[in-house]
Amino acid sequence: MAELTEHELHFLYTQRIDESAVMDCSWMRSHGYKREMEQEGYLWCIAPKSCYAGHRLRSRAGHCIQCDTARIAFVKRHYDRAYIYIAGSLELKVVKIGNAIWPERGVAALNSRYYGGITDWVMLYHAKYEEAGKI
Ligand SMILES: [Zn+2]
């Protein structure tokens, strides 16, 4: 088991990632670890190879989360439980599919922001999904 360095532990702490959520893939082959992570349900790992900057922490997609912390929010959002909604406008006969934590607020925000030049957005459908980003 590879040990996380003090620097890595501090990084994980600042990004609110529990160290138990990091899979040790340091001993694996570069081409096999992403599939292993998926099977084990991990989003983060100690990668077999460091990035060009010497970091070891990666997302399941293989991106260095230390070089690009925006990846963390992206991945978390992808796997978060959230509502998928379909909103529609009768006036312009269009639909919009989105995800939101509070779908009613999301549709209200579309109207107040004049989204797509439309102010008659109504909720047509919404349902809660475990991994909303996948849907
Ligand atoms: Zn890096």
PDB file of C-alpha atoms and ligand atoms in Angstrom:
ATOM      1  CA  MET A   1       0.000   0.000   0.000  1.00  0.00           C
ATOM      2  CA  ALA A   2       1.455   3.299  -1.090  1.00  0.00           C
ATOM      3  CA  GLU A   3       1.418   5.938   1.601  1.00  0.00           C
ATOM      4  CA  LEU A   4      -0.065   9.328   0.935  1.00  0.00           C
ATOM      5  CA  THR A   5       2.467  12.087   1.561  1.00  0.00           C
ATOM      6  CA  GLU A   6       1.758  14.949   3.963  1.00  0.00           C
ATOM      7  CA  HIS A   7       1.374  17.194   0.927  1.00  0.00           C
ATOM      8  CA  GLU A   8      -1.178  14.835  -0.661  1.00  0.00           C
ATOM      9  CA  LEU A   9      -3.100  14.480   2.593  1.00  0.00           C
ATOM     10  CA  HIS A  10      -3.235  18.248   2.942  1.00  0.00           C
ATOM     11  CA  PHE A  11      -4.389  18.570  -0.658  1.00  0.00           C
ATOM     12  CA  LEU A  12      -7.163  16.010  -0.112  1.00  0.00           C
ATOM     13  CA  TYR A  13      -8.208  17.802   3.069  1.00  0.00           C
ATOM     14  CA  THR A  14      -8.468  21.149   1.284  1.00  0.00           C
ATOM     15  CA  GLN A  15     -10.520  19.512  -1.480  1.00  0.00           C
ATOM     16  CA  ARG A  16     -12.798  17.721   1.020  1.00  0.00           C
ATOM     17  CA  ILE A  17     -11.875  14.296  -0.279  1.00  0.00           C
ATOM     18  CA  ASP A  18     -11.565  11.664   2.427  1.00  0.00           C
ATOM     19  CA  GLU A  19      -8.364   9.661   2.110  1.00  0.00           C
ATOM     20  CA  SER A  20     -10.445   6.459   2.304  1.00  0.00           C
ATOM     21  CA  ALA A  21     -11.952   7.506  -1.041  1.00  0.00           C
ATOM     22  CA  VAL A  22      -8.552   7.238  -2.730  1.00  0.00           C
ATOM     23  CA  MET A  23      -7.729   3.862  -4.258  1.00  0.00           C
ATOM     24  CA  ASP A  24      -4.112   2.760  -4.306  1.00  0.00           C
ATOM     25  CA  CYS A  25      -3.357   2.033  -7.957  1.00  0.00           C
ATOM     26  CA  SER A  26       0.351   2.784  -7.634  1.00  0.00           C
ATOM     27  CA  TRP A  27       1.262  -0.861  -8.149  1.00  0.00           C
ATOM     28  CA  MET A  28      -0.976  -1.355 -11.201  1.00  0.00           C
ATOM     29  CA  ARG A  29      -0.289  -1.066 -14.894  1.00  0.00           C
ATOM     30  CA  SER A  30      -1.064   2.294 -16.474  1.00  0.00           C
ATOM     31  CA  HIS A  31      -3.656   0.913 -18.848  1.00  0.00           C
ATOM     32  CA  GLY A  32      -5.614  -1.187 -16.342  1.00  0.00           C
ATOM     33  CA  TYR A  33      -6.179   0.996 -13.307  1.00  0.00           C
ATOM     34  CA  LYS A  34      -9.149   3.018 -14.590  1.00  0.00           C
ATOM     35  CA  ARG A  35     -11.197  -0.131 -15.111  1.00  0.00           C
ATOM     36  CA  GLU A  36     -10.208  -1.386 -11.653  1.00  0.00           C
ATOM     37  CA  MET A  37     -11.348   1.932 -10.156  1.00  0.00           C
ATOM     38  CA  GLU A  38     -14.683   1.674 -11.898  1.00  0.00           C
ATOM     39  CA  GLN A  39     -15.218  -1.898 -10.687  1.00  0.00           C
ATOM     40  CA  GLU A  40     -14.309  -0.916  -7.134  1.00  0.00           C
ATOM     41  CA  GLY A  41     -16.353   2.295  -7.277  1.00  0.00           C
ATOM     42  CA  TYR A  42     -13.504   4.724  -6.653  1.00  0.00           C
ATOM     43  CA  LEU A  43     -13.373   8.218  -8.156  1.00  0.00           C
ATOM     44  CA  TRP A  44      -9.807   9.056  -7.046  1.00  0.00           C
ATOM     45  CA  CYS A  45      -6.545   7.157  -6.943  1.00  0.00           C
ATOM     46  CA  ILE A  46      -2.823   7.167  -6.466  1.00  0.00           C
ATOM     47  CA  ALA A  47      -1.869   6.608 -10.089  1.00  0.00           C
ATOM     48  CA  PRO A  48       0.794   4.205 -11.350  1.00  0.00           C
ATOM     49  CA  LYS A  49       2.691   7.115 -12.906  1.00  0.00           C
ATOM     50  CA  SER A  50       3.098  10.711 -11.806  1.00  0.00           C
ATOM     51  CA  CYS A  51       2.006  13.620 -13.974  1.00  0.00           C
ATOM     52  CA  TYR A  52       4.677  15.856 -15.507  1.00  0.00           C
ATOM     53  CA  ALA A  53       4.592  17.962 -12.333  1.00  0.00           C
ATOM     54  CA  GLY A  54       5.225  14.933 -10.122  1.00  0.00           C
ATOM     55  CA  HIS A  55       1.690  14.551  -8.724  1.00  0.00           C
ATOM     56  CA  ARG A  56       0.176  11.121  -8.135  1.00  0.00           C
ATOM     57  CA  LEU A  57      -3.505  11.850  -7.443  1.00  0.00           C
ATOM     58  CA  ARG A  58      -5.772  11.230 -10.390  1.00  0.00           C
ATOM     59  CA  SER A  59      -9.435  11.067 -11.267  1.00  0.00           C
ATOM     60  CA  ARG A  60     -10.906   7.903 -12.738  1.00  0.00           C
ATOM     61  CA  ALA A  61     -10.590   9.499 -16.176  1.00  0.00           C
ATOM     62  CA  GLY A  62      -6.848   9.783 -15.578  1.00  0.00           C
ATOM     63  CA  HIS A  63      -6.673  13.553 -15.074  1.00  0.00           C
ATOM     64  CA  CYS A  64      -4.296  14.955 -12.477  1.00  0.00           C
ATOM     65  CA  ILE A  65      -6.572  16.509  -9.866  1.00  0.00           C
ATOM     66  CA  GLN A  66      -3.659  18.405  -8.327  1.00  0.00           C
ATOM     67  CA  CYS A  67      -2.814  20.232 -11.561  1.00  0.00           C
ATOM     68  CA  ASP A  68      -6.453  20.946 -12.349  1.00  0.00           C
ATOM     69  CA  THR A  69      -8.661  21.135  -9.257  1.00  0.00           C
ATOM     70  CA  ALA A  70     -11.660  22.076 -11.424  1.00  0.00           C
ATOM     71  CA  ARG A  71     -11.754  18.384 -12.371  1.00  0.00           C
ATOM     72  CA  ILE A  72     -12.754  17.552  -8.820  1.00  0.00           C
ATOM     73  CA  ALA A  73     -15.944  19.599  -8.921  1.00  0.00           C
ATOM     74  CA  PHE A  74     -16.687  18.228 -12.377  1.00  0.00           C
ATOM     75  CA  VAL A  75     -16.309  14.620 -11.252  1.00  0.00           C
ATOM     76  CA  LYS A  76     -18.276  15.175  -8.034  1.00  0.00           C
ATOM     77  CA  ARG A  77     -21.112  16.783  -9.961  1.00  0.00           C
ATOM     78  CA  HIS A  78     -21.111  13.903 -12.423  1.00  0.00           C
ATOM     79  CA  TYR A  79     -21.556  11.348  -9.641  1.00  0.00           C
ATOM     80  CA  ASP A  80     -23.773  13.392  -7.353  1.00  0.00           C
ATOM     81  CA  ARG A  81     -27.351  12.496  -6.650  1.00  0.00           C
ATOM     82  CA  ALA A  82     -29.439  15.160  -8.362  1.00  0.00           C
ATOM     83  CA  TYR A  83     -32.617  15.759 -10.271  1.00  0.00           C
ATOM     84  CA  ILE A  84     -32.761  15.523 -14.003  1.00  0.00           C
ATOM     85  CA  TYR A  85     -35.468  17.784 -15.320  1.00  0.00           C
ATOM     86  CA  ILE A  86     -37.086  18.576 -18.614  1.00  0.00           C
ATOM     87  CA  ALA A  87     -38.457  22.072 -18.925  1.00  0.00           C
ATOM     88  CA  GLY A  88     -40.492  23.271 -21.854  1.00  0.00           C
ATOM     89  CA  SER A  89     -41.709  26.467 -23.445  1.00  0.00           C
ATOM     90  CA  LEU A  90     -45.073  26.500 -25.199  1.00  0.00           C
ATOM     91  CA  GLU A  91     -44.355  29.877 -26.736  1.00  0.00           C
ATOM     92  CA  LEU A  92     -41.235  28.769 -28.642  1.00  0.00           C
ATOM     93  CA  LYS A  93     -41.982  25.017 -28.594  1.00  0.00           C
ATOM     94  CA  VAL A  94     -38.610  23.965 -27.218  1.00  0.00           C
ATOM     95  CA  VAL A  95     -37.478  21.769 -24.360  1.00  0.00           C
ATOM     96  CA  LYS A  96     -34.431  21.988 -22.156  1.00  0.00           C
ATOM     97  CA  ILE A  97     -32.903  19.089 -20.265  1.00  0.00           C
ATOM     98  CA  GLY A  98     -30.848  19.929 -17.216  1.00  0.00           C
ATOM     99  CA  ASN A  99     -29.798  18.785 -13.809  1.00  0.00           C
ATOM    100  CA  ALA A 100     -30.326  20.551 -10.531  1.00  0.00           C
ATOM    101  CA  ILE A 101     -30.360  19.996  -6.806  1.00  0.00           C
ATOM    102  CA  TRP A 102     -33.697  21.846  -6.601  1.00  0.00           C
ATOM    103  CA  PRO A 103     -35.416  21.522  -9.992  1.00  0.00           C
ATOM    104  CA  GLU A 104     -38.278  23.950  -9.197  1.00  0.00           C
ATOM    105  CA  ARG A 105     -35.733  26.634  -8.376  1.00  0.00           C
ATOM    106  CA  GLY A 106     -33.856  25.736 -11.542  1.00  0.00           C
ATOM    107  CA  VAL A 107     -36.886  26.371 -13.732  1.00  0.00           C
ATOM    108  CA  ALA A 108     -37.714  29.587 -11.859  1.00  0.00           C
ATOM    109  CA  ALA A 109     -34.124  30.683 -12.479  1.00  0.00           C
ATOM    110  CA  LEU A 110     -34.462  29.954 -16.210  1.00  0.00           C
ATOM    111  CA  ASN A 111     -37.424  32.345 -16.356  1.00  0.00           C
ATOM    112  CA  SER A 112     -35.862  35.052 -14.244  1.00  0.00           C
ATOM    113  CA  ARG A 113     -32.641  34.869 -16.285  1.00  0.00           C
ATOM    114  CA  TYR A 114     -34.606  35.006 -19.541  1.00  0.00           C
ATOM    115  CA  TYR A 115     -32.843  31.775 -20.538  1.00  0.00           C
ATOM    116  CA  GLY A 116     -32.850  31.319 -24.312  1.00  0.00           C
ATOM    117  CA  GLY A 117     -34.904  34.514 -24.592  1.00  0.00           C
ATOM    118  CA  ILE A 118     -37.811  32.636 -23.011  1.00  0.00           C
ATOM    119  CA  THR A 119     -39.884  33.452 -19.926  1.00  0.00           C
ATOM    120  CA  ASP A 120     -42.572  30.739 -19.995  1.00  0.00           C
ATOM    121  CA  TRP A 121     -40.439  27.758 -18.966  1.00  0.00           C
ATOM    122  CA  VAL A 122     -42.491  25.141 -17.146  1.00  0.00           C
ATOM    123  CA  MET A 123     -41.421  21.888 -15.529  1.00  0.00           C
ATOM    124  CA  LEU A 124     -42.486  18.923 -17.661  1.00  0.00           C
ATOM    125  CA  TYR A 125     -40.646  16.156 -15.841  1.00  0.00           C
ATOM    126  CA  HIS A 126     -38.197  15.669 -13.019  1.00  0.00           C
ATOM    127  CA  ALA A 127     -36.798  12.658 -11.226  1.00  0.00           C
ATOM    128  CA  LYS A 128     -33.965  12.040  -8.828  1.00  0.00           C
ATOM    129  CA  TYR A 129     -30.996   9.951  -9.986  1.00  0.00           C
ATOM    130  CA  GLU A 130     -28.023   8.605  -8.070  1.00  0.00           C
ATOM    131  CA  GLU A 131     -25.396   9.491 -10.657  1.00  0.00           C
ATOM    132  CA  ALA A 132     -27.130  12.355 -12.391  1.00  0.00           C
ATOM    133  CA  GLY A 133     -24.177  13.297 -14.549  1.00  0.00           C
ATOM    134  CA  LYS A 134     -24.310   9.910 -16.259  1.00  0.00           C
ATOM    135  CA  ILE A 135     -27.965  10.360 -17.190  1.00  0.00           C
TER     136      ILE A 135
HETATM  137 ZN    ZN B   1      -0.238  17.156 -11.724  1.00  0.00          ZN
END
